[in-house]
Amino acid sequence: NAGVTQTPKFQVLKTGQSMTLQCAQDMNHNSMYWYRQDPGMGLRLIYYSASEGTTDKGEVPNGYNVSRLNKREFSLRLESAAPSQTSVYFCASSEVETVNTEAFFGQGTRLTVV
Amino acid sequence: GENVEQHPSTLSVQEGDSAVIKCTYSDSASNYFPWYKQELGKGPQLIIDIRSNVGEKKDQRIAVTLNKTAKHFSLHITETQPEDSAVYFCAAKAPSSNTGKLIFGQGTTLQVKP
């Protein structure tokens, strides 16, 4: 049981380049999330998807787009990378049928934009 | 929207001592408060959580307390061990969010000195 799998683990981009971060979960969860982690700022929600076919903006959506490809997969795209997007990105998933909605996180993608 | 503040940002204790991390939240309707531990190079993992109808919850050496009136909750780790060294995040979920969306605090880096 792999849980939440993110690819790639590391990436260096030049300013203006585009890339897609991939995320897949095998727990049959309805909801999926993308967070970014920056020093002193904790985990900030970029986008989330409550269920297959729906996506919504989080706290810091500017410069990103997402696609909920199917129930398992939720990708994050940077169309034109900027140095301010240098961060560690985490994908997470959860089942929201109960109040205790534990989120399961992937291992993260460390992205550097030069 | 919900805002979560976490203190301190760093905490250093001697092995065997206790550690306390505190968080405050802004949305009085929030009803679920998890704590996550993030070890170096890994994604956050749930260690304990509490619902708004409970004042305290314990699990071996860790406990969480909730004061709904003051809108704050705390993580208590007793008899700390070197393996407790990690980054800890608190989070809150509002019932208006039917997605399981969590808002995180800024994180606390705990160092346990042998």
Coordinates of C-alpha atoms in Angstrom, one line a residue:
Chain A
N1 CA 0.0 0.0 0.0
A2 CA 1.9 3.1 -1.3
G3 CA -0.5 5.8 0.1
V4 CA 0.2 9.1 -1.6
T5 CA 2.9 9.1 -4.3
Q6 CA 4.4 12.3 -5.7
T7 CA 6.8 12.7 -8.6
P8 CA 9.3 14.0 -9.1
K9 CA 11.1 14.3 -5.7
F10 CA 13.5 17.1 -6.8
Q11 CA 13.3 19.6 -9.7
V12 CA 15.3 22.6 -10.8
L13 CA 13.6 25.0 -13.3
K14 CA 14.6 28.1 -15.0
T15 CA 12.4 31.2 -14.6
G16 CA 9.7 31.0 -17.2
Q17 CA 9.7 27.2 -17.7
S18 CA 6.7 25.2 -17.1
M19 CA 6.2 21.8 -15.3
T20 CA 3.6 19.5 -13.8
L21 CA 3.9 17.9 -10.4
Q22 CA 2.1 14.5 -10.3
C23 CA 0.3 13.0 -7.4
A24 CA -1.6 9.8 -7.0
Q25 CA -3.3 8.1 -4.0
D26 CA -4.4 4.5 -3.7
M27 CA -6.7 4.9 -0.6
N28 CA -9.9 5.7 -2.6
H29 CA -10.1 9.1 -1.0
N30 CA -12.5 11.7 -2.4
S31 CA -10.5 14.8 -1.4
M32 CA -7.0 15.8 -2.5
Y33 CA -4.9 18.8 -1.8
W34 CA -1.8 20.6 -2.8
Y35 CA 0.2 22.5 -0.1
R36 CA 3.5 24.4 -0.3
Q37 CA 5.9 24.6 2.7
D38 CA 8.1 27.6 3.2
P39 CA 10.3 28.3 6.2
G40 CA 8.4 30.1 8.9
M41 CA 5.1 29.9 7.0
G42 CA 4.0 26.4 7.6
L43 CA 1.9 24.5 5.1
R44 CA -0.2 26.8 2.9
L45 CA -3.0 25.4 0.8
I46 CA -2.7 26.1 -2.9
Y47 CA -5.6 24.2 -4.4
Y48 CA -7.9 21.4 -3.4
S49 CA -10.4 19.0 -4.9
A50 CA -13.3 17.8 -2.9
S51 CA -14.2 15.1 -5.4
E52 CA -13.5 13.9 -8.8
G53 CA -14.3 16.7 -11.3
T54 CA -14.2 19.6 -8.9
T55 CA -11.3 21.9 -7.9
D56 CA -11.2 25.0 -5.7
K57 CA -8.6 27.7 -4.8
G58 CA -6.9 27.6 -1.5
E59 CA -4.9 30.3 0.3
V60 CA -2.2 30.9 -2.4
P61 CA -3.4 29.8 -5.8
N62 CA -1.8 32.5 -8.0
G63 CA 0.6 31.1 -10.5
Y64 CA -0.7 27.6 -10.3
N65 CA -3.3 25.4 -12.0
V66 CA -4.6 22.0 -11.1
S67 CA -6.3 19.0 -12.8
R68 CA -8.2 16.3 -11.0
L69 CA -7.6 13.7 -13.7
N70 CA -9.6 10.9 -12.0
K71 CA -10.3 9.9 -8.4
R72 CA -6.7 8.8 -7.9
E73 CA -4.7 11.6 -9.5
F74 CA -4.4 15.3 -8.8
S75 CA -1.7 17.3 -10.7
L76 CA -0.3 20.7 -10.1
R77 CA 1.0 22.8 -13.0
L78 CA 3.3 25.8 -13.0
E79 CA 2.8 27.5 -16.4
S80 CA 5.6 30.0 -16.0
A81 CA 7.8 29.3 -13.0
A82 CA 9.1 32.2 -10.9
P83 CA 11.8 32.3 -8.1
S84 CA 9.0 32.9 -5.6
Q85 CA 7.7 29.4 -6.3
T86 CA 10.8 27.8 -5.0
S87 CA 9.4 25.7 -2.2
V88 CA 8.6 22.2 -1.1
Y89 CA 5.3 21.0 -2.4
F90 CA 3.1 18.4 -0.7
C91 CA 0.2 16.5 -2.0
A92 CA -2.3 15.1 0.4
S93 CA -5.6 13.2 0.4
S94 CA -8.3 12.5 2.9
E95 CA -11.7 10.9 3.3
V96 CA -14.3 13.4 4.6
E97 CA -17.2 11.2 5.7
T98 CA -16.4 11.8 9.4
V99 CA -15.2 14.8 11.5
N100 CA -11.8 13.2 12.1
T101 CA -10.5 13.7 8.6
E102 CA -6.9 12.6 8.7
A103 CA -4.9 13.9 5.8
F104 CA -2.2 11.6 4.4
F105 CA 0.7 13.3 2.8
G106 CA 3.2 12.4 0.1
Q107 CA 6.9 12.6 0.5
G108 CA 7.1 16.1 -1.1
T109 CA 8.7 17.6 -4.2
R110 CA 11.5 20.1 -3.6
L111 CA 11.4 22.6 -6.4
T112 CA 14.0 25.3 -7.1
V113 CA 13.4 28.0 -9.6
V114 CA 16.6 29.9 -10.7
Chain B
G1 CA -11.4 32.4 6.7
E2 CA -9.7 30.4 9.3
N3 CA -6.3 31.5 10.6
V4 CA -4.0 29.4 12.9
E5 CA -1.1 30.9 14.8
Q6 CA 1.5 28.5 16.3
H7 CA 4.2 29.2 19.0
P8 CA 7.0 28.9 19.5
S9 CA 8.7 28.6 16.2
T10 CA 11.7 26.7 17.7
L11 CA 11.9 24.8 21.0
S12 CA 14.9 23.1 22.5
V13 CA 14.6 20.8 25.5
Q14 CA 16.8 18.3 27.4
E15 CA 15.9 14.6 27.0
G16 CA 13.4 13.7 29.6
D17 CA 11.9 17.1 29.9
S18 CA 8.5 18.1 28.7
A19 CA 7.7 20.2 25.7
V20 CA 4.6 22.3 25.0
I21 CA 3.5 23.8 21.7
K22 CA 0.6 26.2 21.6
C23 CA -1.9 27.2 18.8
T24 CA -4.7 29.7 18.5
Y25 CA -7.4 29.7 15.8
S26 CA -9.8 32.3 14.6
D27 CA -12.9 30.5 13.5
S28 CA -15.0 29.6 16.5
A29 CA -16.9 27.1 14.3
S30 CA -13.8 24.9 13.8
N31 CA -14.4 21.5 15.2
Y32 CA -11.4 19.3 14.5
F33 CA -7.8 20.0 15.6
P34 CA -5.1 17.6 14.5
W35 CA -1.3 17.7 15.2
Y36 CA 1.2 16.5 12.6
K37 CA 4.9 15.5 13.0
Q38 CA 7.3 16.0 10.1
E39 CA 10.6 14.2 10.2
L40 CA 13.5 15.4 8.0
G41 CA 12.8 14.7 4.3
K42 CA 9.4 13.3 4.8
G43 CA 5.8 14.4 4.6
P44 CA 3.8 15.3 7.8
Q45 CA 2.1 12.4 9.7
L46 CA -0.8 12.6 12.1
I47 CA 0.2 12.0 15.7
I48 CA -2.9 13.0 17.6
D49 CA -6.1 14.9 17.1
I50 CA -9.0 16.3 19.1
R51 CA -12.6 17.2 18.4
S52 CA -14.3 20.3 19.7
N53 CA -16.6 18.3 22.1
V54 CA -13.5 17.0 24.0
G55 CA -11.2 19.0 26.3
E56 CA -8.2 16.7 26.5
K57 CA -6.9 13.6 24.8
K58 CA -3.9 11.4 25.6
D59 CA -1.9 8.9 23.8
Q60 CA 1.1 7.5 25.8
R61 CA 3.6 10.4 26.1
I62 CA 1.6 12.9 24.0
A63 CA -1.5 14.8 24.9
V64 CA -3.6 17.6 23.4
T65 CA -5.8 20.1 25.3
L66 CA -8.5 22.3 23.8
N67 CA -9.9 25.5 25.2
K68 CA -12.9 26.4 23.0
T69 CA -13.7 29.6 24.9
A70 CA -10.2 31.0 24.3
K71 CA -9.9 29.3 20.9
H72 CA -6.6 27.7 21.6
F73 CA -5.2 24.2 21.8
S74 CA -1.8 22.8 22.9
L75 CA 0.4 19.8 22.3
H76 CA 2.2 18.3 25.4
I77 CA 5.0 15.8 25.0
T78 CA 6.3 14.3 28.3
E79 CA 9.6 12.5 28.9
T80 CA 10.9 13.7 25.6
Q81 CA 13.3 11.5 23.6
P82 CA 15.8 12.3 20.8
E83 CA 13.4 10.7 18.3
D84 CA 10.8 13.3 19.2
S85 CA 13.1 15.9 17.4
A86 CA 11.0 17.0 14.3
V87 CA 8.8 19.8 13.0
Y88 CA 5.3 19.8 14.5
F89 CA 2.3 21.4 12.9
C90 CA -1.1 22.2 14.4
A91 CA -4.1 22.5 12.2
A92 CA -7.8 23.4 12.3
K93 CA -10.9 22.4 10.2
A94 CA -14.1 24.3 10.1
P95 CA -17.4 22.4 9.7
S96 CA -18.3 24.7 6.8
S97 CA -15.6 23.0 4.9
N98 CA -17.0 19.7 3.6
T99 CA -13.8 18.8 1.9
G100 CA -11.6 18.0 4.9
K101 CA -9.6 21.1 4.1
L102 CA -7.1 21.9 6.9
I103 CA -5.5 25.2 7.8
F104 CA -2.1 24.8 9.3
G105 CA 0.0 26.7 11.8
Q106 CA 3.5 27.9 11.0
G107 CA 5.2 24.9 12.5
T108 CA 7.5 24.4 15.6
T109 CA 11.0 22.8 15.2
L110 CA 11.6 20.7 18.3
Q111 CA 15.1 19.7 19.3
V112 CA 15.6 17.2 22.0
K113 CA 19.2 17.2 23.3
P114 CA 20.5 13.9 24.6

